[in-house]
Short mmCIF file of C-alpha atoms and ligand atoms in Angstrom, two decimals:
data_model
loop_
_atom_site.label_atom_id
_atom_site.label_comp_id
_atom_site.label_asym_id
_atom_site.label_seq_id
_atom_site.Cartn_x
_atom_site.Cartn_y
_atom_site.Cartn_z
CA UNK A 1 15.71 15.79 16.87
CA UNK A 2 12.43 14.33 18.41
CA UNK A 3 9.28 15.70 17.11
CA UNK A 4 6.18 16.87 19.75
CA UNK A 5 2.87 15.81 19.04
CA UNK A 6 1.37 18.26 16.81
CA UNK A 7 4.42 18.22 14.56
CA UNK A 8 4.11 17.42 10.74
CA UNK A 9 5.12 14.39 8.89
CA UNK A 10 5.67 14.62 5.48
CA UNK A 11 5.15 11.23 3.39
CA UNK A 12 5.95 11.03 -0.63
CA UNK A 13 3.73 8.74 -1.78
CA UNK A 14 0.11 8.92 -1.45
CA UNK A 15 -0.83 4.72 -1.43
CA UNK A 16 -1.91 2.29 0.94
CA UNK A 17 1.40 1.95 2.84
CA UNK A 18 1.33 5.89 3.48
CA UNK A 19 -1.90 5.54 4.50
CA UNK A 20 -1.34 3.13 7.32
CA UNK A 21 1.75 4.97 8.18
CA UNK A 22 -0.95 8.20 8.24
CA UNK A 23 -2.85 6.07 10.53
CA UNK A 24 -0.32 5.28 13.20
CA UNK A 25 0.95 9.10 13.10
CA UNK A 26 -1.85 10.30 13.82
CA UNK A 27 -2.10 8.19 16.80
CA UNK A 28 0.83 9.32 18.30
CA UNK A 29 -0.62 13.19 17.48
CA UNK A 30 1.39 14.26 14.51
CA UNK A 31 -0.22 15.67 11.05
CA UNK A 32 0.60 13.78 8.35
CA UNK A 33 1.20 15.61 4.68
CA UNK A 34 1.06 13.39 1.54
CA UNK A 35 2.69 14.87 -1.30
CA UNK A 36 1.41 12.93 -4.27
CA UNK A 37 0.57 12.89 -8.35
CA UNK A 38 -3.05 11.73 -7.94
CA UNK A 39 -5.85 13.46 -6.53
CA UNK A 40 -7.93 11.37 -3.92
CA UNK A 41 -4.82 8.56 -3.31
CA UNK A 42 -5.64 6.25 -0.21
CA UNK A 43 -3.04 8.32 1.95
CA UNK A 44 -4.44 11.28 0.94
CA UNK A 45 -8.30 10.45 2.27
CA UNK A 46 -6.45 9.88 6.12
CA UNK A 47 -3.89 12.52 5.76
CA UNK A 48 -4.07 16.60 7.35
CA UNK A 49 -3.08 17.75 4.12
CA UNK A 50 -2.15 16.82 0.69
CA UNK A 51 0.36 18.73 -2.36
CA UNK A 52 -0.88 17.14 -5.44
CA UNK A 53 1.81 17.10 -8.28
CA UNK A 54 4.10 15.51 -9.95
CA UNK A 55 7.41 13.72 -8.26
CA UNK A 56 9.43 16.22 -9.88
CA UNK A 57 7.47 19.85 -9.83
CA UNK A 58 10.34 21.28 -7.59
CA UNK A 59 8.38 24.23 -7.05
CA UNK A 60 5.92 22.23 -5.30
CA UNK A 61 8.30 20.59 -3.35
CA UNK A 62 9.83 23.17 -1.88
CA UNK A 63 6.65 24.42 -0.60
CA UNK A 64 5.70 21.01 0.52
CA UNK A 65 9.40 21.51 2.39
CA UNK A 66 8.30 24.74 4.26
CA UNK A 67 5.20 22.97 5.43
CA UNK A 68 6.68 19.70 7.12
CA UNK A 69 9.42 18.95 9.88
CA UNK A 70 10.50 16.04 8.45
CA UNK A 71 10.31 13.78 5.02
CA UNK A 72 10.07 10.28 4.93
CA UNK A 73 8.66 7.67 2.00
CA UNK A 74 6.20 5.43 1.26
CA UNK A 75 7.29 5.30 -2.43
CA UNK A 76 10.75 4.15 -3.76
CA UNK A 77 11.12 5.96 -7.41
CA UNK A 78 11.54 9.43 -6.49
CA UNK A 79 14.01 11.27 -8.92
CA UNK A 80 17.37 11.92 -7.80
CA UNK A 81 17.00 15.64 -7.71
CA UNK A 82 13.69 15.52 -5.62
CA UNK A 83 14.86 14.23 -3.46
CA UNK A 84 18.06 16.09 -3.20
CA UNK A 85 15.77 19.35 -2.93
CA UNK A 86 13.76 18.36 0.06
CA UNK A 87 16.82 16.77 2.28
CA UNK A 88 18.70 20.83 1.54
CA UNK A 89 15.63 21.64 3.13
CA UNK A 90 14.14 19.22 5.70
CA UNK A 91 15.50 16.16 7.53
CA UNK A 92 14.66 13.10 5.26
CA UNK A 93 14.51 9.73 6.88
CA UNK A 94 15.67 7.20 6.00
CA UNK A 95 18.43 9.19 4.24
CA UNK A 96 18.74 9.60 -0.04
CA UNK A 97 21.76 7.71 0.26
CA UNK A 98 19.77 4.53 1.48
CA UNK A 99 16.95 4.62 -1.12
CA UNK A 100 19.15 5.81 -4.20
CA UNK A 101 20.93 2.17 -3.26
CA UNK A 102 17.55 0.18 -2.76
CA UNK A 103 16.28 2.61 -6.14
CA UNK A 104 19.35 0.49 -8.21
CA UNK A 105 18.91 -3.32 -8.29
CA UNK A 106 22.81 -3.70 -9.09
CA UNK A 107 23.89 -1.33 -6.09
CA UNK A 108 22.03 -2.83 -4.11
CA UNK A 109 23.77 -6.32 -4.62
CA UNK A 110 27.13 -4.72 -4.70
CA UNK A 111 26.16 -3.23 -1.32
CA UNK A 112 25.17 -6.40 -0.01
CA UNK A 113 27.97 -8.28 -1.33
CA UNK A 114 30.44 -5.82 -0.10
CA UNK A 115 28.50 -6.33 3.91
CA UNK A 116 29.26 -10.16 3.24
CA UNK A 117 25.73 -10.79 2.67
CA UNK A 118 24.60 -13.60 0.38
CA UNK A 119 22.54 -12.85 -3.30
CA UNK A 120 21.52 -15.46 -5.87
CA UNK A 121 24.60 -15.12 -8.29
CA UNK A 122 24.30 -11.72 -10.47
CA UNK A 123 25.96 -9.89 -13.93
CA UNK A 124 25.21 -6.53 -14.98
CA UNK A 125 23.99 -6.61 -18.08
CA UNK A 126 25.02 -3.37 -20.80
CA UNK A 127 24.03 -4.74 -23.83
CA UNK A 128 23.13 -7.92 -26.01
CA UNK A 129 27.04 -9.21 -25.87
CA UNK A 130 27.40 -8.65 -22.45
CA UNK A 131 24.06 -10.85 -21.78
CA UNK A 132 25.39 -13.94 -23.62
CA UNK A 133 28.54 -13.49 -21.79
CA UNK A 134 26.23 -13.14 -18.22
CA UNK A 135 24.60 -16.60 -19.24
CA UNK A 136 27.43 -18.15 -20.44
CA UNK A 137 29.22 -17.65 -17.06
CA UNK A 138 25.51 -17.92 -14.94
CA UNK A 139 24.32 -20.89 -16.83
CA UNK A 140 20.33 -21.05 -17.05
CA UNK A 141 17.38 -21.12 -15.86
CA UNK A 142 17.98 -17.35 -14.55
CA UNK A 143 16.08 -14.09 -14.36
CA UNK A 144 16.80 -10.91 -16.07
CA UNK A 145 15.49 -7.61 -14.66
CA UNK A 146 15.26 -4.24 -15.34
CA UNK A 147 17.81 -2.48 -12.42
CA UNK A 148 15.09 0.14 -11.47
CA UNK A 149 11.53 1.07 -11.27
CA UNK A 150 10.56 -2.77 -11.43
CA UNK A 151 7.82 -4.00 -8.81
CA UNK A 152 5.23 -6.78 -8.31
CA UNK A 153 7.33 -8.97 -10.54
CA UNK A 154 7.05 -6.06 -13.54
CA UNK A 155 10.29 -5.60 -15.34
CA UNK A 156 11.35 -8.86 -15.43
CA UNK A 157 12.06 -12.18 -17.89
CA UNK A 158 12.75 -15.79 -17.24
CA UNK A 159 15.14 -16.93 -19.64
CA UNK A 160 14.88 -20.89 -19.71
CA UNK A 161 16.78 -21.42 -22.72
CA UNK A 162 19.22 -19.51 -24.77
CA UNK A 163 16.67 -18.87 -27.56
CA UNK A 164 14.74 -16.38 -24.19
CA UNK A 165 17.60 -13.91 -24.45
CA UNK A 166 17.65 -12.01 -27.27
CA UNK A 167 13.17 -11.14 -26.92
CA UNK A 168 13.71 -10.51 -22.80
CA UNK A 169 16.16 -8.02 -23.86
CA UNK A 170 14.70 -6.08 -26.24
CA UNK A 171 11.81 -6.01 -24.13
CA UNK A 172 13.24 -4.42 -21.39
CA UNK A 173 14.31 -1.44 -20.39
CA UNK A 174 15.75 1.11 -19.20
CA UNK A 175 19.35 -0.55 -19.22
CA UNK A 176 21.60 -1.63 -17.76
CA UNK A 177 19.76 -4.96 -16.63
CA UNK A 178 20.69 -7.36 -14.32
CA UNK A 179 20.85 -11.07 -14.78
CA UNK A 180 20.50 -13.26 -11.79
CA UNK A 181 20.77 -17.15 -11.45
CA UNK A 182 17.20 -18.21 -10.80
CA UNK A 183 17.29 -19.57 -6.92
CA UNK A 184 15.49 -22.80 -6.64
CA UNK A 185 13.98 -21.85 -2.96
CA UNK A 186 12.01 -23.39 -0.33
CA UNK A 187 10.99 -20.63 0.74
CA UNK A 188 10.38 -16.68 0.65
CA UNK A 189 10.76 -15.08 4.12
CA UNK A 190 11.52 -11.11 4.87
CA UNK A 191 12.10 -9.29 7.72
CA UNK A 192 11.24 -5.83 8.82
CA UNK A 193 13.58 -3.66 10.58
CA UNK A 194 13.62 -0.63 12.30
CA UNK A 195 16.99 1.76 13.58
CA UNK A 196 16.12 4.84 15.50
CA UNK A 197 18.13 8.15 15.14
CA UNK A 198 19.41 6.80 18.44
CA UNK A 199 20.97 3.52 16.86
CA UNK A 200 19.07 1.58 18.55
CA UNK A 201 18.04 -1.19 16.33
CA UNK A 202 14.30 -3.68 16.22
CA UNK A 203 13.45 -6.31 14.14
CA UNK A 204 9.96 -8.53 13.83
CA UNK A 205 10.17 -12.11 13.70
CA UNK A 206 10.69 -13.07 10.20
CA UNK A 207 7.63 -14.38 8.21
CA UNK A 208 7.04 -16.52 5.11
CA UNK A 209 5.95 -15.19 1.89
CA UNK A 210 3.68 -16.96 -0.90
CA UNK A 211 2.89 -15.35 -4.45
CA UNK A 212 0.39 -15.54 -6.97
CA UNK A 213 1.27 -14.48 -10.11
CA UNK A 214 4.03 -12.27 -8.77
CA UNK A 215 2.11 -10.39 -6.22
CA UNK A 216 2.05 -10.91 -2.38
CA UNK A 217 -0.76 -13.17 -1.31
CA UNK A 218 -0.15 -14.81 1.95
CA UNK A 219 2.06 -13.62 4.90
CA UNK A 220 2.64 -16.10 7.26
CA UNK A 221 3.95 -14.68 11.06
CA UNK A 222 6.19 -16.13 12.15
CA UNK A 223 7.84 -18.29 8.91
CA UNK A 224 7.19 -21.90 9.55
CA UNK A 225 10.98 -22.39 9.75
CA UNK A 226 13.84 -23.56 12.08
CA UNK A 227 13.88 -21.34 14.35
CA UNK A 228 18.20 -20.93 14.18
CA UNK A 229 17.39 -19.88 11.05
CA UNK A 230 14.54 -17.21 11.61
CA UNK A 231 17.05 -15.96 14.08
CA UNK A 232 19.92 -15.68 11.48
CA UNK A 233 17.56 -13.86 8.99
CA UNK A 234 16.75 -11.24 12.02
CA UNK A 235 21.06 -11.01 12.40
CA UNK A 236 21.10 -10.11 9.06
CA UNK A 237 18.14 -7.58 8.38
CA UNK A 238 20.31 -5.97 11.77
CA UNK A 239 23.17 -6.13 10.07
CA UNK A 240 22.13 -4.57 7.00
CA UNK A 241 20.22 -1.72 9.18
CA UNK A 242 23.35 -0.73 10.74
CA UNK A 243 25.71 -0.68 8.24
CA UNK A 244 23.57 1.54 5.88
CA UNK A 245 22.86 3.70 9.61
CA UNK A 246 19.55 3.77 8.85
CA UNK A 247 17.11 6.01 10.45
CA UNK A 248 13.20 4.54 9.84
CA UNK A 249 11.84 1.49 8.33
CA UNK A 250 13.64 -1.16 6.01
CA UNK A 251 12.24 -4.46 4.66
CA UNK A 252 14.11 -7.37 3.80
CA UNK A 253 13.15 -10.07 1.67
CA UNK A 254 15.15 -13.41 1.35
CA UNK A 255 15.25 -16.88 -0.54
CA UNK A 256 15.53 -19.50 2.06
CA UNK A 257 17.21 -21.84 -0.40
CA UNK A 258 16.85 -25.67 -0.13
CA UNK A 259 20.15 -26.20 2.16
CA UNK A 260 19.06 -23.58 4.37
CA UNK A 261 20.73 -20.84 3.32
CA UNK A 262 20.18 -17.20 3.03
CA UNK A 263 20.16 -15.16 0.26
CA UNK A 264 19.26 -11.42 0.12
CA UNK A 265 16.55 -10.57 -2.89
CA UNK A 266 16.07 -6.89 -2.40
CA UNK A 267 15.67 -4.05 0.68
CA UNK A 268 13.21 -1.98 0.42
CA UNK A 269 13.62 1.26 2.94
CA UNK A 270 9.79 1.75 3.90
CA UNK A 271 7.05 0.20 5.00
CA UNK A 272 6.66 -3.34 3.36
CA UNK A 273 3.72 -5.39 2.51
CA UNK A 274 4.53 -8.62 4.26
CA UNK A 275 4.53 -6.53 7.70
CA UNK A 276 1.14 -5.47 7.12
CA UNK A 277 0.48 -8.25 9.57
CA UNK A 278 2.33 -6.24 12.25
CA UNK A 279 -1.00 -3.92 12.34
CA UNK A 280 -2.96 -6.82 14.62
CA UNK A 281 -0.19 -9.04 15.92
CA UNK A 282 1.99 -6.36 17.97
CA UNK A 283 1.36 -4.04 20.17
CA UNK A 284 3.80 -1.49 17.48
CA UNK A 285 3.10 -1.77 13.98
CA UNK A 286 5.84 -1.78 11.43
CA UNK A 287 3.87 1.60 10.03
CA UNK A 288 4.28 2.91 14.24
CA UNK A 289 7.66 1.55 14.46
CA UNK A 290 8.64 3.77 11.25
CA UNK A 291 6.95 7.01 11.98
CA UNK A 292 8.80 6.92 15.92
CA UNK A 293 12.01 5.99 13.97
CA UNK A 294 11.46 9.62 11.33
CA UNK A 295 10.00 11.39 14.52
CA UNK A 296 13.20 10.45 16.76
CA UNK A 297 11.28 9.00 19.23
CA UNK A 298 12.30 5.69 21.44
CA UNK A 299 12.06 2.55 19.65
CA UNK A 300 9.60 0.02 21.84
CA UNK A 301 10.82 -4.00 21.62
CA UNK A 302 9.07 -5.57 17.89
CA UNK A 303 7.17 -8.18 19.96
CA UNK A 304 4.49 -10.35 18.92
CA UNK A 305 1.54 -11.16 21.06
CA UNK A 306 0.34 -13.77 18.76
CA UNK A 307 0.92 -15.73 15.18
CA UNK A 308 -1.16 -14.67 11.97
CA UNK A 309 -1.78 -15.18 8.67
CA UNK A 310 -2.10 -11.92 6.28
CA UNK A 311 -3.79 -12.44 3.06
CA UNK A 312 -3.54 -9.65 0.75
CA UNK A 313 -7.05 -8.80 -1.55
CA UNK A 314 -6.20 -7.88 -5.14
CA UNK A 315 -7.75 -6.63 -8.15
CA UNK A 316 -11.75 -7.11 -9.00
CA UNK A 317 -11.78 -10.80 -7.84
CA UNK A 318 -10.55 -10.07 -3.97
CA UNK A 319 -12.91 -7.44 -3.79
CA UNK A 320 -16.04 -9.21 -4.29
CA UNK A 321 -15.29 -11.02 -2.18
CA UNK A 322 -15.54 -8.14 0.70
CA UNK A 323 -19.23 -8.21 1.95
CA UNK A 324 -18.31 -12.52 3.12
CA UNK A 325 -15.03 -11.00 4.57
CA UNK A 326 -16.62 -8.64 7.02
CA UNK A 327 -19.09 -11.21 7.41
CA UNK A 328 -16.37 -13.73 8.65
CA UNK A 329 -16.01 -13.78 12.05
CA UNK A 330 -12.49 -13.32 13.05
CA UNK A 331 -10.77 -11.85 10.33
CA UNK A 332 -9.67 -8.40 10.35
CA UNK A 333 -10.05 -6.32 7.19
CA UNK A 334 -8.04 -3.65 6.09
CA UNK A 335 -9.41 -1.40 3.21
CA UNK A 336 -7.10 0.88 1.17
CA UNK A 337 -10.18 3.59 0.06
CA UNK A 338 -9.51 2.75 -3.55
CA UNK A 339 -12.51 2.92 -5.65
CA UNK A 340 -11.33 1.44 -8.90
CA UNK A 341 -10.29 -2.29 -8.41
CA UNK A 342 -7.92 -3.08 -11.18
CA UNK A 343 -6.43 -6.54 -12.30
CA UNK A 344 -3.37 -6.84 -10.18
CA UNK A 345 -4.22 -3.62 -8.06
CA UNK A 346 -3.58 -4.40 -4.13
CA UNK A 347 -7.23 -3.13 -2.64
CA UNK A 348 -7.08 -4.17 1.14
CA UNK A 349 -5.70 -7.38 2.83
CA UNK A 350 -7.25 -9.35 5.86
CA UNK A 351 -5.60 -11.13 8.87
CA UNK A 352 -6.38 -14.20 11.15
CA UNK A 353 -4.62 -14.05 14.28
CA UNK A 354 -3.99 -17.19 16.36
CA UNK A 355 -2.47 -17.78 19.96
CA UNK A 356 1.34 -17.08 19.95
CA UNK A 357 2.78 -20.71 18.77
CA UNK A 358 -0.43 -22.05 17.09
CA UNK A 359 -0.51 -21.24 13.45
CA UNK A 360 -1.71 -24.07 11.79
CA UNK A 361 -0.08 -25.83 9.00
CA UNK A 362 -1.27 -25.76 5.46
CA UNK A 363 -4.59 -27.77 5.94
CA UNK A 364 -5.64 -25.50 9.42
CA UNK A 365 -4.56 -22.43 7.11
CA UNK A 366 -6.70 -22.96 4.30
CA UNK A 367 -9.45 -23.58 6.85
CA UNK A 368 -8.52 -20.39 8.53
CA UNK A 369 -8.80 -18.72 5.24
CA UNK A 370 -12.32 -19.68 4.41
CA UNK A 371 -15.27 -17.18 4.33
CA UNK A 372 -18.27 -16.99 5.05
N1 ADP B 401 16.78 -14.81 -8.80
C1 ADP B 401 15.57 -15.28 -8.53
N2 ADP B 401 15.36 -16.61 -8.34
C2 ADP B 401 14.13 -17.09 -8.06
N3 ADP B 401 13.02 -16.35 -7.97
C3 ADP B 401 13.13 -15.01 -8.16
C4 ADP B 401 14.41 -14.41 -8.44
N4 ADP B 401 14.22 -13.09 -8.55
C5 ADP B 401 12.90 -12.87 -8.36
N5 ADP B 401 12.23 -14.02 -8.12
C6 ADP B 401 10.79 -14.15 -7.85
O1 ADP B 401 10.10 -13.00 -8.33
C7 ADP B 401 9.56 -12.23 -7.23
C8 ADP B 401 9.70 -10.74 -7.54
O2 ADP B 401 11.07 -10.39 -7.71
P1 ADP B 401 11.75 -9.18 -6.95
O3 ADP B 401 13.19 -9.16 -7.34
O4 ADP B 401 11.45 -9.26 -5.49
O5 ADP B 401 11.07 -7.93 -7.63
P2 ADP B 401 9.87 -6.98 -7.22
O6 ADP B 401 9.37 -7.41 -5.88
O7 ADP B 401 10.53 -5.63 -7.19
O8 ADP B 401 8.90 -7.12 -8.34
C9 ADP B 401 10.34 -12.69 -6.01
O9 ADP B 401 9.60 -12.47 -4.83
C10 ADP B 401 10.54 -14.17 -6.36
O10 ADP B 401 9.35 -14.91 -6.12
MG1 MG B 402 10.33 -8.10 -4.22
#
C-alpha cells in the first residue's frame, strides 16, 4: 500500500509530536486527522480534522476508522482494545504488536534481551518480598519504576539505601514494577530509526542527550562520541527495527556507560523528542521520515547537512523567555500552540545549527545558547 497525495492520515494523539508529524504530511499533500481527548491540542490547530474523545469511546473510533486510510501514533498509552478496534479496521503503523511491547517496560527488556541487546540489569517486581529479593540480588543504588504509563521521569524511585524500598513501593503503582540497577553513564545518546513497508531500513546519526530534572533539555547532533561507537548505536537501533519488522518511526535511547558500552533504556515507536533536531538539520525530518514510512512511500537516506544543538523550552520559565528567542539571530524556534505553560509542560524547543563537523564543545555551546 502507498498512499496518493490527498489521502488521510490518521494520528492518535493530539500533542506537539503529532503536530510536527501534521506538518510534514501535509507537505507531502495528505490530510492529517487527530483523534484526541482535548479540545484545541497542538495537533489539532495544524490538522484537516479532529475526533475529540476519549482513548477508549470505541464508537468514536470506529468512525474515526471510516474516515482515515491509515493509523499511526504520536501517543504510546492507548488501551489494548483501541487499538485492536482500529487495526480490524484500518492499517495501523507501526503495528499493536510493536507498541503493546514498548507500552510494558518489562517486555520490552525481555524483548531486547532475547535480540542480544544490552539493558542495565533488571527484576520484575510483584510485590514487597519479591522487591527485597530484586535488591538483594541487584545490590543498590538502583531505580524502581512503574512498568507502564511512566514518562518524563514520572513513575519512578531511586532507592539508595534499603530503608528507600518499602515508601517507593507503596508509592507506586500500577504493579508489577520493575527494578533496574542504576547505570552510572557517561552519557545519554538515542537514535531514531525508520523501516519502510518495503524493509528498507534509515537511521540518523545518534545524538547526546542532557536532562534537567528528568525532562529533555539539550539535544546534541551528532553525540560528541567516538565515532565506532555512534556507528554501533546506529547497528543496533537497525537491529532492533528489523527484528520487531517495523513499519514507521522508532526511537532509541541508550546509556553510553563509562567503558563504552551500550545499554538499551527504552524504544519508543513514534516520533521522539531528541529528533526534533532532525526538523532543521536534514533535508527529511524524523516527523517526514515517519509519515513516508505509514504512507508506504520510499524511504530517502537520514542525512545530515549540518551539526545542531536542540534545546527544548519548558514550563512558565522557557517561555518567557520567547520574545529574546525570536529576537536571537540564528536560532530557530519551534512553538507547540499551547496556551497554558505549566511547570514541567514541554512548550516549544529552539535549534542552533552549525557547519557539518563544527559543534562546539561545552564552552562554544553555552555561548551558542545565549539570547539576546
Ligand atoms: N537504570 C537507570 N540508571 C541510570 N539512570 C536511569 C535509569 N533509568 C532511568 N534513568 C534516568 O531517568 C531518565 C528517565 O527514565 P526512562 O526510563 O527513560 O523513563 P521515561 O523517559 O519514560 O520517563 C533516563 O533518561 C535517565 O536519565
Ligand atoms: Mg526515557
Amino acid at each position: 500500500m502507498s498512499l496518493a497525495p490527498g489521502a488521510v492520515i490518521g494520528i492518535i494523539g493530539g500533542g506537539q509530536l503529532g503536530r510536527m508529524s501534521a506538518m510534514a504530511a501535509a507537505r507531502l499533500g495528505y490530510r492529517v486527522h487527530i483523534f484526541c481527548p482535548e479540545a484545541d491540542a497542538p495537533a489539532a490547530q495544524v490538522a484537516a480534522a479532529c475526533t475529540v474523545a476519549p482513548y477508549s469511546d470505541h464508537a468514536a473510533l470506529a468512525r474515526f476508522a471510516g474516515a482515515v486510510d491509515v493509523v499511526t501514533f504520536e501517543f504510546e498509552n492507548i488501551p489494548t482494545e483501541s487499538l485492536a478496534l482500529l487495526a480490524s479496521r484500518r492499517p495501523v503503523r507501526p503495528s499493536p504488536e510493536i507498541l503493546a511491547i514498548s507500552q510494558d517496560r518489562l517486555r520490552e527488556k525481555r524483548f531486547l534481551n532475547d535480540c542480544g541487546i544490552a539493558t542495565a540489569p533488571w527484576r520484575a517486581v510483584e510485590d514487597a518480598d519479591g522487591l527485597a529479593r530484586a535488591v538483594a540480588e541487584l545490590g543498590l543504588p538502583a531505580v524502581l519504576k512503574t512498568t507502564r504509563l511512566g514518562y518524563d521521569g514520572k513513575g519512578q524511585a531511586m532507592l539508595r539505601d534499603p530503608g528507600d524500598a518499602g515508601i517507593a513501593f507503596a508509592a507506586l503503582a500500577p504493579r508489577p514494577l520493575v527494578l533496574e540497577g542504576l547505570v552510572d553513564f557517561a552519557a545519554e545518546i538515542s537514535v531514531m530509526v525508520a523501516r519502510g513497508a518495503d524493509g528498507a531500513v534509515v537511521a540518523y546519526d545518534a545524538v547526546e542527550n542532557r536532562h534537567k530534572h528528568h525532562i529533555l533539555d539539550l539535544t546534541l547532533a551528532p553525540a560528541p562520541l567516538p565515532v565506532e561507537l555512534l556507528s554501533e548505536a546506529g547497528a543496533m537501533a537497525r537491529h532492533i527495527a528489523e527484528k520487531l519488522e517495523l513499519v514507521g518511526l522508532l526511537g532509541v535511547e541508550m546509556f553510553v556507560t563509562e567503558i563504552d558500552t551500550l545499554l538499551v533504556n527504552e524504544i519508543a515507536p513514534r516520533p521522539h523528542n531528541s529528533g526534533h533536531w532532525t526538523l532543521d538539520a536534514c533535508p527529511v525530518s524524523q516527523f517526514e521520515m515517519q509519515i513516508r514510512a505509514v504512507a508506504g512511500l520510499p524511504l530517502p537516506p537520514a542525512t545530515r547537512h549540518a551539526d545542531a544543538v536542540m534545546k527544548n523550552l519548558v514550563g512558565p520559565e522557557d517561555m518567557a523567555l520567547w520574545p529574546r528567542i525570536l529576537a536571537t539571530p540564528g536560532l530557530i524556534a519551534h512553538h507547540y500552540g499551547k496556551d497554558e505553560a505549566r511547570v514541567g509542560r514541554k512548550m516549544g524547543h529552539f535549534t542552533r545549527l552549525f557547519p557539518r563537523g563544527a559543534l562546539p564543545g561545552a564552552f562554544g555551546i553555552e555561548d551558542a545558547l545565549r539570547l539576546r
